[in-house]
Amino acid sequence: MSIDVQIWSDIACPWCYIGKRRFEKALASFPQRDQVRVTWRSYQLDPTLPEHDHRSEVDYLTEAKGMPRQQVEQMLEHVATNAAGEGLTYDFAGLVVANSRKAHRVLQLAKAADAADGGSCTDALKEALLAAHFEGAEDISDVEVLARLATEAGLDEDEARAAVDSEELDSAVDGDIALGRQIGVQGVPFFVFDNKYGVSGAQPPEVFAQVLETVAAEQAPKLITIDGEAGDACGPDGC
């Protein structure tokens, strides 16, 4: 049995980090977790952002969403509270607003490396990028930051630096985004189980657990009994 899980996610999405934690909780208690294959898919909430943005997160969201400042502050407080419930410490005051495109290219490099050797660089790098952005107040568009995080995740530093501006990896990012659009992804995180069940948002672990159990049950061998005339047979009580 093998269960395929594809996750569309953006590094600049606070609910994506929370969703990752909740999915991991469900996966940790899933008996067949070793048979679950996770593929991270690129998605950008705001591809128009400059590489380096001088605005605070509150200022950016207030201007980009056209929402009242107080409403944005309340929204971020709500997100931070949910993050804390998953053991995450969000630092919205120090967060560096930046375009996530370069980071996605490096993630595509990690995916290619894992496909070649069966490694787990992608998940390690995804985790590191989310932590750097939301907890570490680091600039996820900075080449030095990306090279360091990629190296710590197990990638070659020179290859990571080259990935930042790679047209081939940029096309891979576009491919993920296009595939998401094709299946109707309109927000992230978005989880697809066995190309059959879609789960939108950072759902509670129980929801992810239920979907995993459903997929596993559907994959389990089923015996089809052919009805016919009663035939002679033996059972525990005799023949």
PDB file of C-alpha atoms in Angstrom:
ATOM      1  CA  MET A   1       0.000   0.000   0.000  1.00  0.00           C
ATOM      2  CA  SER A   2       1.171   3.514  -0.776  1.00  0.00           C
ATOM      3  CA  ILE A   3      -0.751   6.689   0.019  1.00  0.00           C
ATOM      4  CA  ASP A   4       0.065   9.782  -2.016  1.00  0.00           C
ATOM      5  CA  VAL A   5      -0.371  13.163  -0.325  1.00  0.00           C
ATOM      6  CA  GLN A   6       0.299  16.361  -2.258  1.00  0.00           C
ATOM      7  CA  ILE A   7       0.372  19.647  -0.348  1.00  0.00           C
ATOM      8  CA  TRP A   8       0.098  23.043  -2.025  1.00  0.00           C
ATOM      9  CA  SER A   9       1.686  25.586   0.270  1.00  0.00           C
ATOM     10  CA  ASP A  10       3.407  28.967   0.359  1.00  0.00           C
ATOM     11  CA  ILE A  11       6.264  29.855   2.696  1.00  0.00           C
ATOM     12  CA  ALA A  12       4.615  33.239   3.268  1.00  0.00           C
ATOM     13  CA  CYS A  13       1.375  31.609   4.471  1.00  0.00           C
ATOM     14  CA  PRO A  14       1.014  31.445   8.285  1.00  0.00           C
ATOM     15  CA  TRP A  15      -1.746  28.844   8.127  1.00  0.00           C
ATOM     16  CA  CYS A  16       0.506  26.610   6.018  1.00  0.00           C
ATOM     17  CA  TYR A  17       2.922  26.167   8.926  1.00  0.00           C
ATOM     18  CA  ILE A  18       0.034  25.446  11.290  1.00  0.00           C
ATOM     19  CA  GLY A  19      -1.461  23.022   8.755  1.00  0.00           C
ATOM     20  CA  LYS A  20       1.879  21.252   8.430  1.00  0.00           C
ATOM     21  CA  ARG A  21       1.999  20.694  12.185  1.00  0.00           C
ATOM     22  CA  ARG A  22      -1.567  19.419  12.345  1.00  0.00           C
ATOM     23  CA  PHE A  23      -1.056  17.056   9.437  1.00  0.00           C
ATOM     24  CA  GLU A  24       2.134  15.760  11.082  1.00  0.00           C
ATOM     25  CA  LYS A  25       0.190  15.050  14.277  1.00  0.00           C
ATOM     26  CA  ALA A  26      -2.304  12.950  12.340  1.00  0.00           C
ATOM     27  CA  LEU A  27       0.470  11.198  10.445  1.00  0.00           C
ATOM     28  CA  ALA A  28       2.381  10.354  13.632  1.00  0.00           C
ATOM     29  CA  SER A  29      -0.563   8.328  14.958  1.00  0.00           C
ATOM     30  CA  PHE A  30      -1.399   6.690  11.616  1.00  0.00           C
ATOM     31  CA  PRO A  31      -0.395   2.977  11.673  1.00  0.00           C
ATOM     32  CA  GLN A  32       0.627   2.952   7.989  1.00  0.00           C
ATOM     33  CA  ARG A  33       2.569   6.229   8.181  1.00  0.00           C
ATOM     34  CA  ASP A  34       5.622   4.607   6.575  1.00  0.00           C
ATOM     35  CA  GLN A  35       3.548   4.075   3.425  1.00  0.00           C
ATOM     36  CA  VAL A  36       2.557   7.754   3.110  1.00  0.00           C
ATOM     37  CA  ARG A  37       4.447   9.678   0.426  1.00  0.00           C
ATOM     38  CA  VAL A  38       4.272  13.471   0.790  1.00  0.00           C
ATOM     39  CA  THR A  39       4.943  15.822  -2.136  1.00  0.00           C
ATOM     40  CA  TRP A  40       5.225  19.545  -1.474  1.00  0.00           C
ATOM     41  CA  ARG A  41       3.773  21.730  -4.223  1.00  0.00           C
ATOM     42  CA  SER A  42       4.632  25.385  -4.800  1.00  0.00           C
ATOM     43  CA  TYR A  43       2.042  28.143  -4.518  1.00  0.00           C
ATOM     44  CA  GLN A  44       2.378  31.911  -4.207  1.00  0.00           C
ATOM     45  CA  LEU A  45      -0.203  34.013  -2.416  1.00  0.00           C
ATOM     46  CA  ASP A  46       1.277  37.246  -3.747  1.00  0.00           C
ATOM     47  CA  PRO A  47       3.720  36.861  -6.651  1.00  0.00           C
ATOM     48  CA  THR A  48       3.733  40.653  -7.119  1.00  0.00           C
ATOM     49  CA  LEU A  49       5.708  41.319  -3.944  1.00  0.00           C
ATOM     50  CA  PRO A  50       9.175  42.823  -4.399  1.00  0.00           C
ATOM     51  CA  GLU A  51      12.097  40.679  -3.266  1.00  0.00           C
ATOM     52  CA  HIS A  52      12.630  42.966  -0.292  1.00  0.00           C
ATOM     53  CA  ASP A  53       9.684  44.894   1.140  1.00  0.00           C
ATOM     54  CA  HIS A  54      10.242  47.644   3.704  1.00  0.00           C
ATOM     55  CA  ARG A  55       6.733  47.363   5.139  1.00  0.00           C
ATOM     56  CA  SER A  56       5.765  45.540   8.302  1.00  0.00           C
ATOM     57  CA  GLU A  57       3.380  42.600   8.002  1.00  0.00           C
ATOM     58  CA  VAL A  58       0.559  44.737   9.381  1.00  0.00           C
ATOM     59  CA  ASP A  59       1.275  47.569   6.954  1.00  0.00           C
ATOM     60  CA  TYR A  60       1.563  45.189   4.016  1.00  0.00           C
ATOM     61  CA  LEU A  61      -1.709  43.386   4.750  1.00  0.00           C
ATOM     62  CA  THR A  62      -3.516  46.642   5.476  1.00  0.00           C
ATOM     63  CA  GLU A  63      -2.499  48.032   2.101  1.00  0.00           C
ATOM     64  CA  ALA A  64      -2.719  44.789   0.083  1.00  0.00           C
ATOM     65  CA  LYS A  65      -6.062  43.613   1.482  1.00  0.00           C
ATOM     66  CA  GLY A  66      -7.624  47.018   2.007  1.00  0.00           C
ATOM     67  CA  MET A  67      -8.596  46.016   5.541  1.00  0.00           C
ATOM     68  CA  PRO A  68      -8.724  48.341   8.572  1.00  0.00           C
ATOM     69  CA  ARG A  69      -5.470  48.210  10.544  1.00  0.00           C
ATOM     70  CA  GLN A  70      -7.210  47.096  13.722  1.00  0.00           C
ATOM     71  CA  GLN A  71      -8.867  44.221  11.878  1.00  0.00           C
ATOM     72  CA  VAL A  72      -5.494  43.086  10.490  1.00  0.00           C
ATOM     73  CA  GLU A  73      -3.951  43.203  13.954  1.00  0.00           C
ATOM     74  CA  GLN A  74      -6.808  41.113  15.365  1.00  0.00           C
ATOM     75  CA  MET A  75      -6.464  38.646  12.496  1.00  0.00           C
ATOM     76  CA  LEU A  76      -2.731  38.196  13.130  1.00  0.00           C
ATOM     77  CA  GLU A  77      -3.347  37.793  16.853  1.00  0.00           C
ATOM     78  CA  HIS A  78      -5.841  35.034  16.074  1.00  0.00           C
ATOM     79  CA  VAL A  79      -3.330  33.301  13.784  1.00  0.00           C
ATOM     80  CA  ALA A  80      -0.548  33.615  16.378  1.00  0.00           C
ATOM     81  CA  THR A  81      -2.791  32.065  19.027  1.00  0.00           C
ATOM     82  CA  ASN A  82      -3.515  29.095  16.780  1.00  0.00           C
ATOM     83  CA  ALA A  83       0.190  28.769  16.006  1.00  0.00           C
ATOM     84  CA  ALA A  84       1.028  28.750  19.703  1.00  0.00           C
ATOM     85  CA  GLY A  85      -1.425  25.891  20.120  1.00  0.00           C
ATOM     86  CA  GLU A  86       0.789  23.877  17.773  1.00  0.00           C
ATOM     87  CA  GLY A  87       3.999  24.820  19.582  1.00  0.00           C
ATOM     88  CA  LEU A  88       4.948  27.595  17.150  1.00  0.00           C
ATOM     89  CA  THR A  89       6.023  31.086  18.206  1.00  0.00           C
ATOM     90  CA  TYR A  90       5.122  33.547  15.472  1.00  0.00           C
ATOM     91  CA  ASP A  91       6.914  36.890  15.409  1.00  0.00           C
ATOM     92  CA  PHE A  92       4.735  39.111  13.239  1.00  0.00           C
ATOM     93  CA  ALA A  93       6.402  42.254  14.590  1.00  0.00           C
ATOM     94  CA  GLY A  94       9.805  41.144  13.302  1.00  0.00           C
ATOM     95  CA  LEU A  95       8.627  39.275  10.208  1.00  0.00           C
ATOM     96  CA  VAL A  96      10.386  40.314   6.989  1.00  0.00           C
ATOM     97  CA  VAL A  97       7.884  40.740   4.158  1.00  0.00           C
ATOM     98  CA  ALA A  98       9.474  39.213   1.052  1.00  0.00           C
ATOM     99  CA  ASN A  99       8.692  37.463  -2.208  1.00  0.00           C
ATOM    100  CA  SER A 100       8.826  33.678  -1.770  1.00  0.00           C
ATOM    101  CA  ARG A 101       9.697  32.852  -5.403  1.00  0.00           C
ATOM    102  CA  LYS A 102      13.411  32.215  -4.870  1.00  0.00           C
ATOM    103  CA  ALA A 103      12.679  30.007  -1.888  1.00  0.00           C
ATOM    104  CA  HIS A 104      10.276  27.955  -3.989  1.00  0.00           C
ATOM    105  CA  ARG A 105      12.992  27.420  -6.603  1.00  0.00           C
ATOM    106  CA  VAL A 106      15.302  26.032  -3.935  1.00  0.00           C
ATOM    107  CA  LEU A 107      12.496  23.791  -2.699  1.00  0.00           C
ATOM    108  CA  GLN A 108      12.157  22.463  -6.248  1.00  0.00           C
ATOM    109  CA  LEU A 109      15.875  21.627  -6.141  1.00  0.00           C
ATOM    110  CA  ALA A 110      15.268  19.687  -2.926  1.00  0.00           C
ATOM    111  CA  LYS A 111      12.383  17.806  -4.549  1.00  0.00           C
ATOM    112  CA  ALA A 112      14.589  16.795  -7.467  1.00  0.00           C
ATOM    113  CA  ALA A 113      17.321  15.629  -5.094  1.00  0.00           C
ATOM    114  CA  ASP A 114      14.863  13.555  -3.058  1.00  0.00           C
ATOM    115  CA  ALA A 115      13.432  12.007  -6.231  1.00  0.00           C
ATOM    116  CA  ALA A 116      16.938  10.919  -7.209  1.00  0.00           C
ATOM    117  CA  ASP A 117      18.082   9.430  -3.901  1.00  0.00           C
ATOM    118  CA  GLY A 118      14.942   8.927  -1.827  1.00  0.00           C
ATOM    119  CA  GLY A 119      16.037  11.521   0.716  1.00  0.00           C
ATOM    120  CA  SER A 120      14.043  13.921   2.868  1.00  0.00           C
ATOM    121  CA  CYS A 121      15.641  17.280   2.051  1.00  0.00           C
ATOM    122  CA  THR A 122      12.364  18.825   0.907  1.00  0.00           C
ATOM    123  CA  ASP A 123      10.538  18.419   4.195  1.00  0.00           C
ATOM    124  CA  ALA A 124      13.573  19.571   6.179  1.00  0.00           C
ATOM    125  CA  LEU A 125      13.974  22.659   3.997  1.00  0.00           C
ATOM    126  CA  LYS A 126      10.251  23.443   4.044  1.00  0.00           C
ATOM    127  CA  GLU A 127      10.299  23.310   7.827  1.00  0.00           C
ATOM    128  CA  ALA A 128      13.406  25.488   8.000  1.00  0.00           C
ATOM    129  CA  LEU A 129      11.986  28.108   5.637  1.00  0.00           C
ATOM    130  CA  LEU A 130       8.700  28.377   7.520  1.00  0.00           C
ATOM    131  CA  ALA A 131      10.519  28.634  10.845  1.00  0.00           C
ATOM    132  CA  ALA A 132      12.929  31.250   9.485  1.00  0.00           C
ATOM    133  CA  HIS A 133      10.089  33.361   8.100  1.00  0.00           C
ATOM    134  CA  PHE A 134       7.567  33.209  10.920  1.00  0.00           C
ATOM    135  CA  GLU A 135       9.721  32.604  13.987  1.00  0.00           C
ATOM    136  CA  GLY A 136      13.216  33.767  13.079  1.00  0.00           C
ATOM    137  CA  ALA A 137      12.510  37.129  11.384  1.00  0.00           C
ATOM    138  CA  GLU A 138      14.760  36.127   8.472  1.00  0.00           C
ATOM    139  CA  ASP A 139      14.513  37.287   4.869  1.00  0.00           C
ATOM    140  CA  ILE A 140      13.420  34.295   2.768  1.00  0.00           C
ATOM    141  CA  SER A 141      14.388  36.110  -0.429  1.00  0.00           C
ATOM    142  CA  ASP A 142      18.005  36.600   0.683  1.00  0.00           C
ATOM    143  CA  VAL A 143      20.465  34.341  -1.158  1.00  0.00           C
ATOM    144  CA  GLU A 144      22.684  33.894   1.900  1.00  0.00           C
ATOM    145  CA  VAL A 145      19.741  32.820   4.039  1.00  0.00           C
ATOM    146  CA  LEU A 146      18.510  30.400   1.382  1.00  0.00           C
ATOM    147  CA  ALA A 147      21.964  28.903   0.829  1.00  0.00           C
ATOM    148  CA  ARG A 148      22.459  28.358   4.569  1.00  0.00           C
ATOM    149  CA  LEU A 149      19.059  26.770   5.128  1.00  0.00           C
ATOM    150  CA  ALA A 150      19.435  24.569   2.031  1.00  0.00           C
ATOM    151  CA  THR A 151      22.874  23.367   3.162  1.00  0.00           C
ATOM    152  CA  GLU A 152      21.577  22.592   6.650  1.00  0.00           C
ATOM    153  CA  ALA A 153      18.762  20.584   5.026  1.00  0.00           C
ATOM    154  CA  GLY A 154      21.317  18.446   3.178  1.00  0.00           C
ATOM    155  CA  LEU A 155      21.664  20.154  -0.210  1.00  0.00           C
ATOM    156  CA  ASP A 156      24.894  21.171  -1.921  1.00  0.00           C
ATOM    157  CA  GLU A 157      25.592  24.853  -1.290  1.00  0.00           C
ATOM    158  CA  ASP A 158      26.726  25.658  -4.836  1.00  0.00           C
ATOM    159  CA  GLU A 159      23.657  23.963  -6.282  1.00  0.00           C
ATOM    160  CA  ALA A 160      21.422  25.836  -3.851  1.00  0.00           C
ATOM    161  CA  ARG A 161      22.933  29.168  -4.879  1.00  0.00           C
ATOM    162  CA  ALA A 162      22.454  28.312  -8.542  1.00  0.00           C
ATOM    163  CA  ALA A 163      18.857  27.256  -7.882  1.00  0.00           C
ATOM    164  CA  VAL A 164      17.911  30.745  -6.697  1.00  0.00           C
ATOM    165  CA  ASP A 165      17.925  32.080 -10.273  1.00  0.00           C
ATOM    166  CA  SER A 166      17.355  28.829 -12.180  1.00  0.00           C
ATOM    167  CA  GLU A 167      14.907  29.140 -15.083  1.00  0.00           C
ATOM    168  CA  GLU A 168      14.382  25.374 -15.106  1.00  0.00           C
ATOM    169  CA  LEU A 169      13.389  25.332 -11.429  1.00  0.00           C
ATOM    170  CA  ASP A 170      11.275  28.434 -11.964  1.00  0.00           C
ATOM    171  CA  SER A 171       9.339  26.475 -14.603  1.00  0.00           C
ATOM    172  CA  ALA A 172       8.829  23.715 -12.036  1.00  0.00           C
ATOM    173  CA  VAL A 173       7.323  26.289  -9.666  1.00  0.00           C
ATOM    174  CA  ASP A 174       4.987  27.441 -12.439  1.00  0.00           C
ATOM    175  CA  GLY A 175       4.079  23.826 -13.123  1.00  0.00           C
ATOM    176  CA  ASP A 176       2.962  23.273  -9.530  1.00  0.00           C
ATOM    177  CA  ILE A 177       0.935  26.474  -9.534  1.00  0.00           C
ATOM    178  CA  ALA A 178      -0.704  25.573 -12.855  1.00  0.00           C
ATOM    179  CA  LEU A 179      -1.558  22.071 -11.632  1.00  0.00           C
ATOM    180  CA  GLY A 180      -3.109  23.540  -8.510  1.00  0.00           C
ATOM    181  CA  ARG A 181      -5.171  25.939 -10.584  1.00  0.00           C
ATOM    182  CA  GLN A 182      -6.293  23.033 -12.782  1.00  0.00           C
ATOM    183  CA  ILE A 183      -7.685  21.069  -9.852  1.00  0.00           C
ATOM    184  CA  GLY A 184      -9.256  24.125  -8.240  1.00  0.00           C
ATOM    185  CA  VAL A 185      -6.771  25.198  -5.564  1.00  0.00           C
ATOM    186  CA  GLN A 186      -7.747  28.749  -4.598  1.00  0.00           C
ATOM    187  CA  GLY A 187      -6.003  29.024  -1.257  1.00  0.00           C
ATOM    188  CA  VAL A 188      -3.397  27.282   0.854  1.00  0.00           C
ATOM    189  CA  PRO A 189      -2.664  25.013   2.521  1.00  0.00           C
ATOM    190  CA  PHE A 190      -4.453  22.545   0.286  1.00  0.00           C
ATOM    191  CA  PHE A 191      -4.003  18.781   0.698  1.00  0.00           C
ATOM    192  CA  VAL A 192      -4.805  16.161  -1.940  1.00  0.00           C
ATOM    193  CA  PHE A 193      -4.952  12.519  -0.875  1.00  0.00           C
ATOM    194  CA  ASP A 194      -4.464   9.862  -3.552  1.00  0.00           C
ATOM    195  CA  ASN A 195      -5.680  12.318  -6.215  1.00  0.00           C
ATOM    196  CA  LYS A 196      -9.174  11.764  -4.848  1.00  0.00           C
ATOM    197  CA  TYR A 197      -9.796  13.699  -1.627  1.00  0.00           C
ATOM    198  CA  GLY A 198      -9.068  17.390  -1.251  1.00  0.00           C
ATOM    199  CA  VAL A 199      -8.734  19.028   2.163  1.00  0.00           C
ATOM    200  CA  SER A 200      -8.622  22.812   2.269  1.00  0.00           C
ATOM    201  CA  GLY A 201      -7.015  24.744   5.105  1.00  0.00           C
ATOM    202  CA  ALA A 202      -5.257  23.956   8.372  1.00  0.00           C
ATOM    203  CA  GLN A 203      -7.848  21.453   9.524  1.00  0.00           C
ATOM    204  CA  PRO A 204      -7.680  19.771  12.957  1.00  0.00           C
ATOM    205  CA  PRO A 205      -5.531  16.600  13.107  1.00  0.00           C
ATOM    206  CA  GLU A 206      -8.705  14.529  13.428  1.00  0.00           C
ATOM    207  CA  VAL A 207      -9.788  15.541   9.933  1.00  0.00           C
ATOM    208  CA  PHE A 208      -6.466  14.515   8.396  1.00  0.00           C
ATOM    209  CA  ALA A 209      -6.549  11.266  10.361  1.00  0.00           C
ATOM    210  CA  GLN A 210     -10.023  10.465   9.054  1.00  0.00           C
ATOM    211  CA  VAL A 211      -8.988  11.012   5.445  1.00  0.00           C
ATOM    212  CA  LEU A 212      -5.862   8.868   5.867  1.00  0.00           C
ATOM    213  CA  GLU A 213      -7.964   6.079   7.368  1.00  0.00           C
ATOM    214  CA  THR A 214     -10.507   6.353   4.546  1.00  0.00           C
ATOM    215  CA  VAL A 215      -7.819   6.086   1.874  1.00  0.00           C
ATOM    216  CA  ALA A 216      -6.176   3.155   3.645  1.00  0.00           C
ATOM    217  CA  ALA A 217      -9.508   1.330   3.902  1.00  0.00           C
ATOM    218  CA  GLU A 218     -10.184   1.859   0.210  1.00  0.00           C
ATOM    219  CA  GLN A 219      -6.797   0.441  -0.684  1.00  0.00           C
ATOM    220  CA  ALA A 220      -7.236  -2.655   1.477  1.00  0.00           C
ATOM    221  CA  PRO A 221      -7.967  -5.823  -0.525  1.00  0.00           C
ATOM    222  CA  LYS A 222     -11.670  -6.614  -0.717  1.00  0.00           C
ATOM    223  CA  LEU A 223     -13.131 -10.036  -1.451  1.00  0.00           C
ATOM    224  CA  ILE A 224     -16.126 -10.112  -3.745  1.00  0.00           C
ATOM    225  CA  THR A 225     -18.429 -13.033  -2.952  1.00  0.00           C
ATOM    226  CA  ILE A 226     -20.396 -14.454  -5.880  1.00  0.00           C
ATOM    227  CA  ASP A 227     -23.961 -15.307  -4.880  1.00  0.00           C
ATOM    228  CA  GLY A 228     -25.259 -18.639  -6.102  1.00  0.00           C
ATOM    229  CA  GLU A 229     -26.907 -21.808  -4.877  1.00  0.00           C
ATOM    230  CA  ALA A 230     -25.865 -22.879  -1.390  1.00  0.00           C
ATOM    231  CA  GLY A 231     -22.912 -25.238  -1.672  1.00  0.00           C
ATOM    232  CA  ASP A 232     -21.763 -27.859   0.780  1.00  0.00           C
ATOM    233  CA  ALA A 233     -19.077 -26.612   3.148  1.00  0.00           C
ATOM    234  CA  CYS A 234     -17.558 -27.272   6.552  1.00  0.00           C
ATOM    235  CA  GLY A 235     -17.448 -24.817   9.448  1.00  0.00           C
ATOM    236  CA  PRO A 236     -16.432 -24.681  13.124  1.00  0.00           C
ATOM    237  CA  ASP A 237     -19.555 -26.617  14.123  1.00  0.00           C
ATOM    238  CA  GLY A 238     -19.066 -29.404  11.656  1.00  0.00           C
ATOM    239  CA  CYS A 239     -19.920 -30.300   8.045  1.00  0.00           C
TER     240      CYS A 239
END
